[in-house]
Coordinates of C-alpha atoms in Angstrom, one line a residue:
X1 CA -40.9 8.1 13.8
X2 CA -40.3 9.3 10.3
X3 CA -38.6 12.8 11.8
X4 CA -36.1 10.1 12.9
X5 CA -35.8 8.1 10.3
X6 CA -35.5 11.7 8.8
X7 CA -32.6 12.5 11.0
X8 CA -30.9 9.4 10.4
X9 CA -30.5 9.6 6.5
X10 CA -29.4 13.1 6.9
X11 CA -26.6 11.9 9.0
X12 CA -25.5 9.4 6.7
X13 CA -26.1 11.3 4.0
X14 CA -23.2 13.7 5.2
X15 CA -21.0 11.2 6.6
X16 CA -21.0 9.9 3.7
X17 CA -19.7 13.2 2.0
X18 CA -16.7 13.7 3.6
X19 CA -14.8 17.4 2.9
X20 CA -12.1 16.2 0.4
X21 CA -8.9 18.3 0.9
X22 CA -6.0 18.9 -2.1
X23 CA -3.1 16.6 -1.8
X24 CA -0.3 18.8 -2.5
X25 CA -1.9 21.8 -0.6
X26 CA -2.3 19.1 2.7
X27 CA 1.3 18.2 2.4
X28 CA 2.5 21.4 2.3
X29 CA -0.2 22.6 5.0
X30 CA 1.3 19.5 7.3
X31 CA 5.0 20.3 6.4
X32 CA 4.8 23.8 7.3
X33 CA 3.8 22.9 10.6
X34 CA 6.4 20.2 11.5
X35 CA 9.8 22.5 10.1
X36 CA 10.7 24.2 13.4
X37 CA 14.1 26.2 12.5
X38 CA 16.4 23.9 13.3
X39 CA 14.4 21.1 13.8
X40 CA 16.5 17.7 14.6
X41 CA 16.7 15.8 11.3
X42 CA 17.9 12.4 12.5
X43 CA 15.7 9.2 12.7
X44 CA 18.3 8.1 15.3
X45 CA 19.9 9.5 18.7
X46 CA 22.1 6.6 19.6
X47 CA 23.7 3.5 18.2
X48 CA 25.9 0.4 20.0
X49 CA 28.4 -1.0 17.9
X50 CA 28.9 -4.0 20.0
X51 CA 25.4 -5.0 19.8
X52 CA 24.4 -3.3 16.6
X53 CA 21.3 -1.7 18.0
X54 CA 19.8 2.1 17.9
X55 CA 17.6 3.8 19.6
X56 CA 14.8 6.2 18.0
X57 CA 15.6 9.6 18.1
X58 CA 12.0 11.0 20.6
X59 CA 13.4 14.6 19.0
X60 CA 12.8 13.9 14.7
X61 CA 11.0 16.3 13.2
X62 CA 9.1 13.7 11.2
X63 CA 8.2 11.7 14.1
X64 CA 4.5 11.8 13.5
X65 CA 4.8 9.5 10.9
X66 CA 5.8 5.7 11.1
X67 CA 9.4 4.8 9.9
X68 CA 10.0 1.6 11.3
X69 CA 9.9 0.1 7.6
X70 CA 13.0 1.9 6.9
X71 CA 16.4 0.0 7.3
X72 CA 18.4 1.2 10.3
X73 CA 21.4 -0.4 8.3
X74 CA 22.9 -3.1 6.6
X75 CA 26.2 -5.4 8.2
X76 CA 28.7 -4.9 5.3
X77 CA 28.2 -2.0 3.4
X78 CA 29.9 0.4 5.7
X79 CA 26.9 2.2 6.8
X80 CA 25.7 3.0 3.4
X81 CA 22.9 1.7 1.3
X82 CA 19.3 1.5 2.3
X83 CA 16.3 -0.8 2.5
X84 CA 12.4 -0.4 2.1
X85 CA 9.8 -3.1 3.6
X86 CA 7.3 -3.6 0.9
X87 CA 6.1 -6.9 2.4
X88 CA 6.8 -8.7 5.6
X89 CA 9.3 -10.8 4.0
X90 CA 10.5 -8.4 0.7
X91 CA 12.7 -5.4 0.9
X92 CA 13.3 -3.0 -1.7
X93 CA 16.8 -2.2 -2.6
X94 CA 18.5 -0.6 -5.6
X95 CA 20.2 -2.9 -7.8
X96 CA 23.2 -1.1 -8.3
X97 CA 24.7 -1.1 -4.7
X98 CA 27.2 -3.7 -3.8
X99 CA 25.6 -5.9 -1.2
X100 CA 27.7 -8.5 0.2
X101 CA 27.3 -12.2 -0.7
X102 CA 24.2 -13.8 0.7
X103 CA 23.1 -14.4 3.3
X104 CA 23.8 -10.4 4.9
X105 CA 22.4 -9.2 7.7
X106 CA 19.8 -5.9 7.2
X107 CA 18.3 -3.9 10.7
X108 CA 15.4 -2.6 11.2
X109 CA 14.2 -1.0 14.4
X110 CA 10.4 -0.2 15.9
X111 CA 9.3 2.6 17.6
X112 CA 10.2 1.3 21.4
X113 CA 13.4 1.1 20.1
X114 CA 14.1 -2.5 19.8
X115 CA 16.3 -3.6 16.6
X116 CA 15.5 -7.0 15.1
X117 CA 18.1 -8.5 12.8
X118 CA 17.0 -9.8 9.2
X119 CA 19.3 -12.1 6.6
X120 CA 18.5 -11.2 3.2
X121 CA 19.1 -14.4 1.8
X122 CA 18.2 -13.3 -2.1
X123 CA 18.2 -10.6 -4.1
X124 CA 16.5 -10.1 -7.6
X125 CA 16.5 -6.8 -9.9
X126 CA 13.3 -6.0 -11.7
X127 CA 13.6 -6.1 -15.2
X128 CA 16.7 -4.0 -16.7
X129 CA 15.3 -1.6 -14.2
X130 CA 17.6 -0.1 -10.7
X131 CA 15.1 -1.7 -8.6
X132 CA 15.9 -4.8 -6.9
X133 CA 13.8 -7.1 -4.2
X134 CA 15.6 -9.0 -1.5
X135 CA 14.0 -11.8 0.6
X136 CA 14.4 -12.1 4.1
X137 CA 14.8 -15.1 6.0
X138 CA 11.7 -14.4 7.7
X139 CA 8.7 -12.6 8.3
X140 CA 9.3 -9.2 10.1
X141 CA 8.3 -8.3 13.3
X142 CA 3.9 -7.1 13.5
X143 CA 6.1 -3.8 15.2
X144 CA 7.8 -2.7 12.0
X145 CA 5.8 -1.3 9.6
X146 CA 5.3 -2.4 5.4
X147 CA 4.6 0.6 3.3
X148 CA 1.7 1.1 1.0
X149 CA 2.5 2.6 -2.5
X150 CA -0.3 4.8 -4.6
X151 CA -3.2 3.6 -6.2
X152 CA -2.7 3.8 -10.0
X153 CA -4.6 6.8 -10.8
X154 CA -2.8 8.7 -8.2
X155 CA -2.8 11.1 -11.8
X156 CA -5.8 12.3 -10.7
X157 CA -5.3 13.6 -7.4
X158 CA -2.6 16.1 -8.6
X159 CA -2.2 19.2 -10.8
X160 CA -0.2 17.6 -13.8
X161 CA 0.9 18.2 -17.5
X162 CA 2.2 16.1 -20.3
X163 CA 4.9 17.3 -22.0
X164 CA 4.5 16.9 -25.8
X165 CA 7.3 14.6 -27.9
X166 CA 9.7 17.0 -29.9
X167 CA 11.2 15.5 -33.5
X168 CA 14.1 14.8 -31.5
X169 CA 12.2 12.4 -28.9
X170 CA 10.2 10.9 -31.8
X171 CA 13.3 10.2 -33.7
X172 CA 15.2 8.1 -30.8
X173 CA 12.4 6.1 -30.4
X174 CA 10.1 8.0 -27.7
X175 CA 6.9 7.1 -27.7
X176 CA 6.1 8.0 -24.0
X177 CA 5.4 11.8 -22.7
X178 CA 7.3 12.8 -19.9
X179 CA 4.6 13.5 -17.3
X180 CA 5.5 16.9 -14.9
X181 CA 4.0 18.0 -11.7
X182 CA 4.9 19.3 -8.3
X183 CA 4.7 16.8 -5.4
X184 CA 6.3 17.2 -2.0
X185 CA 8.3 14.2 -0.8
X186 CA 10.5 13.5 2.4
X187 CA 13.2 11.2 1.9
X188 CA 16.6 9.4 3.7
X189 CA 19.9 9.4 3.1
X190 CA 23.2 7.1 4.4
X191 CA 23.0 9.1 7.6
X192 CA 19.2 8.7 8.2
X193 CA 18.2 12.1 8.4
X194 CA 15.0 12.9 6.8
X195 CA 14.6 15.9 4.1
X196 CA 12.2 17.2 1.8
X197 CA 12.1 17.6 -1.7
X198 CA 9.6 18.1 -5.0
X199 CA 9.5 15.3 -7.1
X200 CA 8.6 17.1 -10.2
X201 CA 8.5 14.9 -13.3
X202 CA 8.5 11.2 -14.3
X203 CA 10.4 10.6 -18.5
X204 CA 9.5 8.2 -21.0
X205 CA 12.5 5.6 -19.2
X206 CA 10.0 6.1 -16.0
X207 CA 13.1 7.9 -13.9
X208 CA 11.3 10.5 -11.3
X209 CA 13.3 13.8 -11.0
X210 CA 13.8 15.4 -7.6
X211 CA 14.2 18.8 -7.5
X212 CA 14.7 21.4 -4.5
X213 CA 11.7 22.6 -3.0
X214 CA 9.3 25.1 -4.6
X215 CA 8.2 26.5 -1.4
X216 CA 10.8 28.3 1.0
X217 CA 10.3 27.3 4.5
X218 CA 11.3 23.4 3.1
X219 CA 14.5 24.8 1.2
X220 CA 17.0 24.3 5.1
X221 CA 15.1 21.4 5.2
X222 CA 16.8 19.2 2.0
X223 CA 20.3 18.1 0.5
X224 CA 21.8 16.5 -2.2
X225 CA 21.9 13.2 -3.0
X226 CA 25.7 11.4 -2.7
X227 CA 27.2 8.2 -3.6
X228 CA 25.9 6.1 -0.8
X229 CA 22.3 7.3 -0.5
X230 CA 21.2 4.6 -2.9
X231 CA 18.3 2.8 -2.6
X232 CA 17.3 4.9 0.4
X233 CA 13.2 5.6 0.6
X234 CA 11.2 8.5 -1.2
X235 CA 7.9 8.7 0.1
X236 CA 4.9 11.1 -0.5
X237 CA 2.2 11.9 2.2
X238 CA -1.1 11.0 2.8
X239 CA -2.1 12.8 5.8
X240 CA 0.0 11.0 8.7
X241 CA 1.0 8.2 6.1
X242 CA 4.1 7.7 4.4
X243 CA 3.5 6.3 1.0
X244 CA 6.2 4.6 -0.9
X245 CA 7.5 6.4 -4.1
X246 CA 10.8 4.2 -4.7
X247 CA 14.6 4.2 -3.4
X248 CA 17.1 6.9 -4.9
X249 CA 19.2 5.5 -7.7
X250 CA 21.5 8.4 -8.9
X251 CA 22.5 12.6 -8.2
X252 CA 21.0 14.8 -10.6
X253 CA 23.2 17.2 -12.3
X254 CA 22.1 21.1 -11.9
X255 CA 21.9 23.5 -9.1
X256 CA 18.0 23.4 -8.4
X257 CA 17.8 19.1 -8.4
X258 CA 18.2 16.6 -5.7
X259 CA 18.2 13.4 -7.2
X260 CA 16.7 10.6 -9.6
X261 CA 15.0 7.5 -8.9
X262 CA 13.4 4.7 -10.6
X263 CA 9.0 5.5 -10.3
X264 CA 7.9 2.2 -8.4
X265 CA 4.5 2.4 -9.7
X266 CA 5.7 1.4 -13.4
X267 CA 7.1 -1.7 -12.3
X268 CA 4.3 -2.9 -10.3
X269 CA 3.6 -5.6 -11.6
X270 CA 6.8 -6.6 -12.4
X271 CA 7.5 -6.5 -8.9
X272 CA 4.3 -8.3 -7.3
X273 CA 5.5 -11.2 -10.0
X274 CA 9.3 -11.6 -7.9
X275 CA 7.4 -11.4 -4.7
X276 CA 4.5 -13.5 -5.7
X277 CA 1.8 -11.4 -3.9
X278 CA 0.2 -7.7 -3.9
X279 CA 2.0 -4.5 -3.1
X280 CA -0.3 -3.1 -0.5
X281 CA -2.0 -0.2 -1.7
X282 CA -2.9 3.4 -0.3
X283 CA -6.3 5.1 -0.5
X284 CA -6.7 8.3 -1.8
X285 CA -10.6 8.7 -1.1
X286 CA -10.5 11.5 1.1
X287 CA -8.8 13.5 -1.3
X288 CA -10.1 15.6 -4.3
X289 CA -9.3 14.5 -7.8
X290 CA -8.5 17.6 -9.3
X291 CA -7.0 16.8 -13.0

């Protein structure tokens, strides 16, 4: 009896001591695998105008990971523009974009391929910020998935630096350090095909900076971001999970960036105060904190 009992804390004991693996070095170990030269790109293999519906595209390279969340598009803006679901009944936009006058209709589509139709009846920016929440009519469908975003000390699970405040910072005011690190992304665009990138700093106005990736298999992989990609999603990687990052609010200027985008994360609460619940959040307990 006690060589069992024996047996059975052992087993527990390394259950509960999962191997923890390095985020970046998992993303990049998971990428590598899925970019095929030549790989298909689009979300989507086929759309009805007369019925506004699509159908999933079974070839993606990314299909291993959920993006039913993602807008398939949205009636009015002339196929450009995006849309995020960050709740069953909130959608994350970027304030700048043009939407047409309430109620508008948004798409969404899950993984069988059926398309369910949403009115975004209100739209609200955060703060002073590009981020913006619209409201749907209604809940959306238990088939289309709502996207986590990091815990707060996602810091911890990544190799980062904090760049020191020069004179000149100090002098207009800085007070926050611009906080730099390599993190592999996938993002959309106005023609939903999916890319990769390396968000590689957040400044002291909490704007992210995309840059082209480090690595060279994901380099065919990526493109620049064009009037008309706005508020389109950025998400990071959590093993088969795509975590929400934020929606792409401007180009970057410079032959090695993608884009810029407003970090989500620093307007957390801000935004859990317009939709008057929690942001769902993602764990990051299988992963080793490393800084």
């Amino acid at each position: 009896m006690n060589y069992l009992i024996l047996l059975g804390i052992l087993g527990l004991f390394i259950l509960g001591n999962k191997v923890r693996t390095n985020w970046v070095s998992g993303i990049k170990s998971t990428l590598i695998k899925l970019m095929i030269p030549g790989a298909d790109r689009r979300l989507f293999s086929g759309f009805t105008q007369a019925t506004f519906s699509w159908i999933r595209n079974p070839a993606s390279w990314v299909r291993v990971f959920n993006w039913t969340g993602v807008a398939a598009g949205i009636n009015g803006l002339g196929g450009v523009g995006g849309g995020t679901l960050i709740s069953r009944r909130h959608v994350l936009f970027a304030n700048h974009v043009p939407y047409p006058d309430r109620p508008f209709d948004i798409f969404f589509v899950n993984k069988d391929s059926r398309t369910f139709t949403y009115k975004v009846t209100n739209i609200q920016q955060v703060g002073s910020t590009d981020i913006a929440i619209g409201t749907l009519d209604k809940d959306a469908d238990a088939s289309l998935n709502v996207y986590k975003v990091l815990p707060d000390n996602w810091l911890q699970y990544i190799a980062n630096k904090t760049i020191p405040l020069t004179a000149t910072y100090i002098a207009a005011g800085v007070t926050t350090p611009i906080r730099a690190f390599v993190l592999p992304v996938l993002y959309t665009g106005q023609d939903r095909k999916v890319s990769t990138a390396d968000v590689t700093n957040i400044n002291m106005a909490g704007i992210a900076g995309v840059s082209i990736p480090a690595f060279e298999v994901a380099r065919a992989f990526g493109d620049g971001v064009r009037g008309g990609d706005s508020g389109n999603p950025i998400f990071a990687m959590l093993g088969d999970e795509l975590v929400l990052l934020g929606g792409w609010y401007t180009a970057a200027d410079g032959d090695d960036t993608v884009g810029r985008f407003p970090w989500l994360l620093d307007q957390k609460l801000a935004i859990e105060r317009i939709m008057g619940q929690k942001l769902q959040v993602a764990s990051m307990s299988d992963l080793t904190r490393i800084a």
